[in-house]
Amino acid sequence: EKDGHDWFMRKEIFEQPRAVADSLIGRRTARGQLQLDEMRLADEEIRELDKIIIIACGTSFYAGMVAKYAIEHWTRTPVEVELASEFRYRDPIVDNTTLVVAISQSGETADTLQAIRHAREQRAKVLAICNTNGSSIPRESDAVIYTHAGPEIGVASTKGFLTQLVACYLLALYIAQVKGTRFGDEIDEIMEQLEEIPAHIDTVLADADQVYELAREHVSTSSVLFLGRHAGYPVALEGALKLKELAYIHAEGFAAGELKHGPIALIDEGLPVLCVVPPKGRDQLHGKMLSGIQEVRARGARTICLAEEGDTSIEPYADVLLRLPKVPVLLQPLVAIIPLQLFACELATALGHDVDQPRNLAKSVTVE
Ligand code: F6R
C-alpha cells in the first residue's frame, strides 16, 4: 500500500508528478478556453468581484499566500490572505462583490468551516478548493474546485499542497480569462508551463539522495532557518512547518527582506539557513536574495541554497547547492518545495520519529 516506501508521506511526495498532472487534466477546451466544471459562478458575478479573501489554516494557508502573487498579477484583483482562525473573530469587510476562497485538503477543518459561514452571513460568495469530495466545506460553498491529489494519508500535507497550488493558478487564470485582463491572452502559454511541471518534479525527485544525505548531516541541529522572497517566501514558511511538525526541531521561515529588521540577530556560527533563490529574471528579486544570503553567510551561517539550473552567481555563497529546474518565478513553489519536503521527511526518519503520525497532530482538525 505504500508502494515500497517506508512512509505514506514519502509515497505521497513521489506521487506528486501524477497528482499535479491529474489536477490539470480536462481544464482546456479545444478552443483554448479554460474551463472549471465545478465553478458555478456566473461570468457576470466574476466580473463584478472587487476583492478576494483567501482563508485557510497551516499548509493550506501557505498555498493561499502563493495564490495571492499569481491572482493579483494575472487578474489585477486585490487579494487578502488570512488565517481562518483569525478571520472568523474579526469584523471583516465583506459583501456580495467579495469572493472568499477557502482552501482545505480535508474539507473538515473547523476554523475554515466556521470562517466560510461567517463570510456567507455577510453575503460573500464562497469558493472552496478541496481534495475531499462531498466534505463539509465544499458542501457549504457556492462553488468548488476539487484537487485531484487522491487520498492523503500522511498527516503532513505534501501532494495536497501541490494540487492546491495548481487549483489556485487555474482559478487565477480563469478569472483573468473572464475579466479579460492582458494575461487572458497568455493562458495557453501559462498552461503549457504548468503542464511541464510534472516532468520538472521528476527531475527534482531524481536528486532525492543528495537531499537525504544533507538531512542526515543535520540530526543534531537544534534550529534551522528558511529564507525566501516573493512566491518563495511562503515556500520558506512551508519548509519550516514541515520540519517542525515531523522532526520536532525549531524552524522558522522569514522573508529575506526582513532579515535586517530583527531575525539576523539569530544567525550564529554553523546555523543552517535554507535559502529559496528566485529565478534570474529581469527584476531585482534575485540580486536582493543573493545579498541576503551573503549577509547571513558573513555572520557564520551554513547556507543551503535552492537555485535554478545554470545560476552560477550563487555558487560563491552556497555551502550546499541544490538545483531546481528553470521555471517562471510564480510557478517556482511547485518545484522548490519538493527538496524541503524530502529534507523534513528524511531528517525525522533519521531521528526515529513516526513520520506519518507526528506527535500531538491529527489529520483533520475538526475542533477549534
Ligand atoms: C501541515 C498540515 C496542516 C494542514 C492544516 C489545514 O502539514 O497538514 O497544517 O494543512 O491543518 O488542513 P486542511 O487543508 O485539511 O484544512
Coordinates of C-alpha atoms in Angstrom, one line a residue, residues 9-361:
M9 CA 4.4 10.6 3.3
R10 CA 7.3 9.5 1.2
K11 CA 5.0 7.7 -1.2
E12 CA 2.8 10.8 -1.4
I13 CA 5.9 13.0 -2.1
F14 CA 6.8 10.7 -5.0
E15 CA 3.2 10.8 -6.3
Q16 CA 3.3 14.5 -6.8
P17 CA 4.1 14.5 -10.6
R18 CA 0.9 12.4 -11.1
A19 CA -1.1 14.5 -8.7
V20 CA -0.2 17.7 -10.5
A21 CA -0.9 16.2 -13.9
D22 CA -4.3 14.9 -12.8
S23 CA -5.2 18.3 -11.4
L24 CA -4.6 19.8 -14.8
I25 CA -6.5 17.2 -16.9
G26 CA -9.5 18.4 -18.8
R27 CA -9.2 22.1 -18.0
R28 CA -8.6 23.3 -21.6
T29 CA -11.2 23.2 -24.3
A30 CA -10.3 22.6 -27.9
R31 CA -10.8 26.4 -28.5
G32 CA -8.1 27.1 -26.0
Q33 CA -10.5 28.3 -23.3
L34 CA -10.0 27.3 -19.7
Q35 CA -13.0 25.5 -18.1
L36 CA -13.7 24.7 -14.5
D37 CA -16.7 22.5 -14.3
E38 CA -17.3 22.9 -10.6
M39 CA -17.1 26.7 -10.9
R40 CA -20.8 27.5 -10.6
L41 CA -20.2 31.3 -10.6
A42 CA -21.6 33.2 -13.5
D43 CA -19.2 35.2 -15.6
E44 CA -21.2 38.3 -14.6
E45 CA -20.5 37.6 -10.9
I46 CA -16.8 37.1 -11.5
R47 CA -16.6 40.4 -13.5
E48 CA -18.2 42.2 -10.5
L49 CA -15.7 40.9 -8.0
D50 CA -13.7 43.6 -6.4
K51 CA -11.9 41.7 -3.7
I52 CA -10.8 38.2 -3.0
I53 CA -10.1 36.9 0.5
I54 CA -8.4 33.6 0.9
I55 CA -8.9 31.8 4.2
A56 CA -7.2 28.6 5.3
C57 CA -5.0 27.0 8.0
G58 CA -1.5 25.6 8.1
T59 CA -0.1 24.4 4.9
S60 CA -3.3 25.3 3.0
F61 CA -2.7 28.9 4.2
Y62 CA 0.7 28.9 2.7
A63 CA -0.8 27.8 -0.6
G64 CA -3.1 30.8 -0.3
M65 CA -0.1 33.1 0.2
V66 CA 1.4 31.8 -3.1
A67 CA -2.0 32.3 -4.7
K68 CA -2.0 36.0 -3.8
Y69 CA 1.0 36.6 -6.0
A70 CA -0.5 34.9 -9.0
I71 CA -4.0 36.1 -8.7
E72 CA -3.0 39.8 -8.3
H73 CA -0.5 39.6 -11.1
W74 CA -2.8 37.9 -13.6
T75 CA -6.2 39.4 -12.7
R76 CA -5.5 42.8 -11.1
T77 CA -8.0 41.9 -8.4
P78 CA -6.9 42.7 -4.8
V79 CA -6.3 39.6 -2.7
E80 CA -6.1 39.2 1.1
V81 CA -4.9 36.0 2.7
E82 CA -5.9 35.3 6.2
L83 CA -5.8 32.5 8.8
A84 CA -9.3 31.1 9.2
S85 CA -8.9 31.3 13.0
E86 CA -8.3 35.0 12.8
F87 CA -10.8 35.9 10.1
R88 CA -13.7 34.5 12.0
Y89 CA -13.2 36.5 15.1
R90 CA -12.7 39.8 13.2
D91 CA -15.2 42.1 11.7
P92 CA -14.1 41.7 8.1
I93 CA -15.2 44.0 5.3
V94 CA -17.1 41.6 3.1
D95 CA -20.1 42.0 0.8
N96 CA -21.6 40.4 -2.3
T97 CA -18.7 41.6 -4.5
T98 CA -16.2 39.7 -2.4
L99 CA -15.1 36.2 -3.3
V100 CA -14.0 34.2 -0.3
V101 CA -11.8 31.3 -1.3
A102 CA -11.5 28.6 1.4
I103 CA -8.6 26.2 0.9
S104 CA -8.8 22.9 2.7
Q105 CA -7.4 19.5 1.9
S106 CA -9.7 17.6 4.2
G107 CA -12.7 19.9 3.8
E108 CA -13.5 19.4 7.5
T109 CA -11.2 21.9 9.3
A110 CA -13.4 23.5 11.9
D111 CA -11.8 27.0 11.8
T112 CA -12.1 27.2 8.0
L113 CA -15.7 25.9 8.1
Q114 CA -16.7 28.5 10.7
A115 CA -15.0 31.2 8.7
I116 CA -17.0 30.5 5.5
R117 CA -20.2 30.5 7.5
H118 CA -19.1 33.9 8.9
A119 CA -18.5 35.1 5.3
R120 CA -21.7 33.8 3.8
E121 CA -23.7 35.5 6.5
Q122 CA -22.4 38.7 5.1
R123 CA -23.4 37.7 1.5
A124 CA -19.9 36.9 0.3
K125 CA -19.6 34.3 -2.4
V126 CA -17.6 31.3 -1.3
L127 CA -15.4 29.1 -3.4
A128 CA -13.8 26.0 -1.9
I129 CA -10.6 24.5 -3.1
C130 CA -10.7 21.0 -1.6
N131 CA -9.4 17.5 -2.0
T132 CA -12.3 15.6 -0.4
N133 CA -15.5 15.1 -2.3
G134 CA -18.6 15.9 -0.5
S135 CA -16.9 17.1 2.7
S136 CA -18.4 19.9 4.8
I137 CA -16.5 22.9 3.3
P138 CA -17.4 22.3 -0.4
R139 CA -21.0 21.4 0.7
E140 CA -21.4 24.8 2.3
S141 CA -19.7 26.7 -0.6
D142 CA -21.2 28.3 -3.7
A143 CA -18.6 26.8 -5.9
V144 CA -15.8 24.3 -5.7
I145 CA -12.6 23.4 -7.4
Y146 CA -11.6 19.9 -6.5
T147 CA -8.0 19.0 -6.4
H148 CA -7.0 15.5 -7.6
A149 CA -4.3 14.5 -5.2
G150 CA -6.1 11.3 -4.2
P151 CA -6.4 10.4 -0.5
E152 CA -3.7 11.9 1.6
I153 CA -2.8 9.6 4.4
G154 CA 0.4 11.1 5.9
V155 CA -0.6 13.7 8.5
A156 CA 1.8 16.2 6.9
S157 CA 0.4 17.6 3.7
T158 CA 2.5 17.2 0.6
K159 CA 0.6 16.3 -2.6
G160 CA -2.4 18.2 -1.1
F161 CA -0.3 21.3 -1.0
L162 CA 0.9 21.0 -4.6
T163 CA -2.5 20.3 -6.0
Q164 CA -3.9 23.3 -4.1
L165 CA -1.3 25.5 -5.8
V166 CA -2.4 24.1 -9.2
A167 CA -6.0 24.9 -8.3
C168 CA -5.1 28.4 -7.3
Y169 CA -3.2 29.0 -10.6
L170 CA -6.3 27.7 -12.5
L171 CA -8.6 29.9 -10.6
A172 CA -6.4 32.9 -11.3
L173 CA -6.2 32.2 -15.0
Y174 CA -10.0 31.6 -15.1
I175 CA -10.6 35.0 -13.5
A176 CA -8.1 36.6 -15.9
Q177 CA -10.0 35.0 -18.8
V178 CA -13.4 36.1 -17.7
K179 CA -12.3 39.6 -16.7
G180 CA -10.3 39.9 -20.0
T181 CA -7.1 41.1 -18.4
R182 CA -4.0 41.2 -20.6
F183 CA -2.9 37.8 -19.2
G184 CA -6.1 36.4 -20.6
D185 CA -4.2 36.1 -23.9
E186 CA -1.3 34.2 -22.2
I187 CA -3.4 31.5 -20.7
D188 CA -2.2 29.0 -23.3
E189 CA 1.4 29.7 -22.6
I190 CA 1.0 29.5 -18.8
M191 CA -1.0 26.3 -19.1
E192 CA 1.8 24.8 -21.1
Q193 CA 4.3 25.8 -18.4
L194 CA 2.1 24.2 -15.8
E195 CA 1.8 21.1 -17.9
E196 CA 5.6 20.8 -17.9
I197 CA 5.7 20.8 -14.1
P198 CA 5.2 17.1 -13.5
A199 CA 8.4 16.3 -15.5
H200 CA 10.3 19.0 -13.6
I201 CA 9.2 17.5 -10.3
D202 CA 10.5 14.1 -11.5
T203 CA 13.9 15.8 -12.1
V204 CA 13.9 17.1 -8.6
L205 CA 12.9 13.8 -7.1
A206 CA 15.7 12.1 -9.1
D207 CA 18.1 14.0 -6.8
A208 CA 16.5 12.9 -3.6
D209 CA 19.6 11.1 -2.4
Q210 CA 21.6 14.4 -2.2
V211 CA 18.8 15.8 0.0
Y212 CA 18.7 12.7 2.2
E213 CA 22.4 12.9 2.8
L214 CA 22.1 16.5 3.7
A215 CA 19.2 15.7 6.1
R216 CA 21.2 13.0 7.9
E217 CA 24.0 15.6 8.4
H218 CA 21.6 17.6 10.4
V219 CA 20.3 15.2 13.0
S220 CA 21.9 17.1 15.9
T221 CA 20.8 20.5 14.7
S222 CA 18.6 22.4 17.2
S223 CA 17.4 25.1 14.8
V224 CA 17.0 25.7 11.1
L225 CA 16.0 28.9 9.3
F226 CA 14.4 29.2 5.9
L227 CA 14.6 32.3 3.7
G228 CA 12.6 33.2 0.7
R229 CA 11.2 36.2 -1.2
H230 CA 8.1 36.7 -3.3
A231 CA 6.5 33.4 -4.1
G232 CA 9.5 31.7 -2.4
Y233 CA 8.6 33.3 0.9
P234 CA 5.6 31.0 1.5
V235 CA 7.8 28.1 0.4
A236 CA 10.2 29.0 3.2
L237 CA 7.3 29.1 5.7
E238 CA 6.0 25.7 4.5
G239 CA 9.5 24.2 4.6
A240 CA 9.9 25.3 8.2
L241 CA 6.4 24.0 9.1
K242 CA 7.3 20.5 7.7
L243 CA 10.5 20.4 9.7
K244 CA 8.7 21.5 13.0
E245 CA 5.9 19.0 12.7
L246 CA 7.9 16.0 11.6
A247 CA 11.4 16.4 13.2
Y248 CA 10.3 18.5 16.2
I249 CA 13.1 20.8 15.5
H250 CA 12.8 24.6 15.9
A251 CA 12.4 26.0 12.4
E252 CA 11.3 29.4 11.2
G253 CA 10.7 30.9 7.8
F254 CA 11.4 34.5 7.0
A255 CA 11.0 36.9 4.1
A256 CA 14.6 37.6 3.2
G257 CA 14.0 41.3 3.1
E258 CA 13.0 41.3 6.8
L259 CA 16.4 39.9 8.0
K260 CA 17.9 43.2 9.0
H261 CA 14.7 44.1 10.9
G262 CA 15.5 41.5 13.6
P263 CA 16.0 37.9 12.5
I264 CA 19.6 38.4 11.5
A265 CA 20.4 38.5 15.2
L266 CA 19.7 34.8 15.3
I267 CA 22.5 34.0 13.0
D268 CA 25.3 32.2 14.7
E269 CA 28.3 30.1 13.7
G270 CA 27.1 27.0 11.8
L271 CA 23.4 27.7 11.9
P272 CA 21.8 26.0 8.8
V273 CA 19.9 28.5 6.7
L274 CA 17.9 27.1 3.8
C275 CA 17.5 29.7 1.0
V276 CA 14.9 29.6 -1.8
V277 CA 16.6 31.6 -4.5
P278 CA 14.2 33.1 -7.1
P279 CA 14.9 32.5 -10.8
K280 CA 17.2 35.0 -12.5
G281 CA 14.5 37.2 -14.0
R282 CA 14.6 40.7 -15.3
D283 CA 13.7 42.3 -11.9
Q284 CA 15.8 42.7 -8.8
L285 CA 14.5 39.8 -6.8
H286 CA 17.4 37.5 -7.5
G287 CA 20.0 40.1 -6.6
K288 CA 18.3 41.1 -3.4
M289 CA 18.1 37.5 -2.4
L290 CA 21.8 37.0 -3.1
S291 CA 22.8 39.9 -0.9
G292 CA 20.6 38.5 1.9
I293 CA 22.5 35.1 1.6
Q294 CA 25.8 36.9 1.6
E295 CA 24.8 38.7 4.8
V296 CA 23.9 35.6 6.7
R297 CA 26.9 33.7 5.5
A298 CA 29.2 36.6 6.6
R299 CA 27.8 36.0 10.1
G300 CA 28.7 32.3 10.1
A301 CA 25.5 30.7 8.7
R302 CA 25.8 27.5 6.7
T303 CA 23.9 28.4 3.6
I304 CA 21.9 25.6 1.8
C305 CA 20.7 27.2 -1.4
L306 CA 17.9 26.0 -3.8
A307 CA 18.7 27.7 -7.1
E308 CA 17.8 27.2 -10.7
E309 CA 19.9 25.2 -13.1
G310 CA 22.6 27.4 -14.7
D311 CA 22.6 30.1 -12.0
T312 CA 26.3 30.3 -11.4
S313 CA 26.1 33.6 -9.5
I314 CA 25.0 31.7 -6.4
E315 CA 28.0 29.4 -6.3
P316 CA 30.4 31.5 -4.2
Y317 CA 27.8 32.0 -1.5
A318 CA 26.3 28.5 -1.2
D319 CA 27.8 26.0 1.2
V320 CA 25.5 23.5 -0.2
L321 CA 23.7 23.9 -3.6
L322 CA 20.6 22.0 -4.6
R323 CA 19.5 22.6 -8.2
L324 CA 15.9 23.4 -9.4
P325 CA 14.6 23.2 -12.9
K326 CA 14.1 26.5 -14.7
V327 CA 10.5 27.7 -14.3
P328 CA 8.8 31.1 -14.1
V329 CA 9.0 32.7 -10.7
L330 CA 5.3 32.4 -10.0
L331 CA 5.4 28.6 -10.6
Q332 CA 8.7 28.0 -8.7
P333 CA 6.9 26.9 -5.5
L334 CA 5.8 23.8 -7.3
V335 CA 9.3 22.6 -7.6
A336 CA 11.1 24.4 -4.8
I337 CA 9.0 22.8 -2.0
I338 CA 10.0 19.3 -3.1
P339 CA 13.5 19.2 -1.6
L340 CA 12.2 20.8 1.6
Q341 CA 9.6 18.0 2.0
L342 CA 12.3 15.4 1.4
F343 CA 14.6 17.1 3.9
A344 CA 12.0 17.1 6.7
C345 CA 10.8 13.5 5.9
E346 CA 14.4 12.1 6.0
L347 CA 15.6 14.1 9.0
A348 CA 12.5 12.9 11.0
T349 CA 13.2 9.3 9.9
A350 CA 16.8 9.6 10.9
L351 CA 15.7 10.8 14.3
G352 CA 13.4 7.8 14.6
H353 CA 10.1 9.6 14.6
D354 CA 6.8 8.4 13.2
V355 CA 6.6 10.5 10.1
D356 CA 3.0 9.5 9.2
Q357 CA 1.7 10.2 12.7
P358 CA 3.7 13.0 14.3
R359 CA 3.1 13.5 18.0
N360 CA 0.2 15.8 19.0
L361 CA -1.2 16.2 15.5

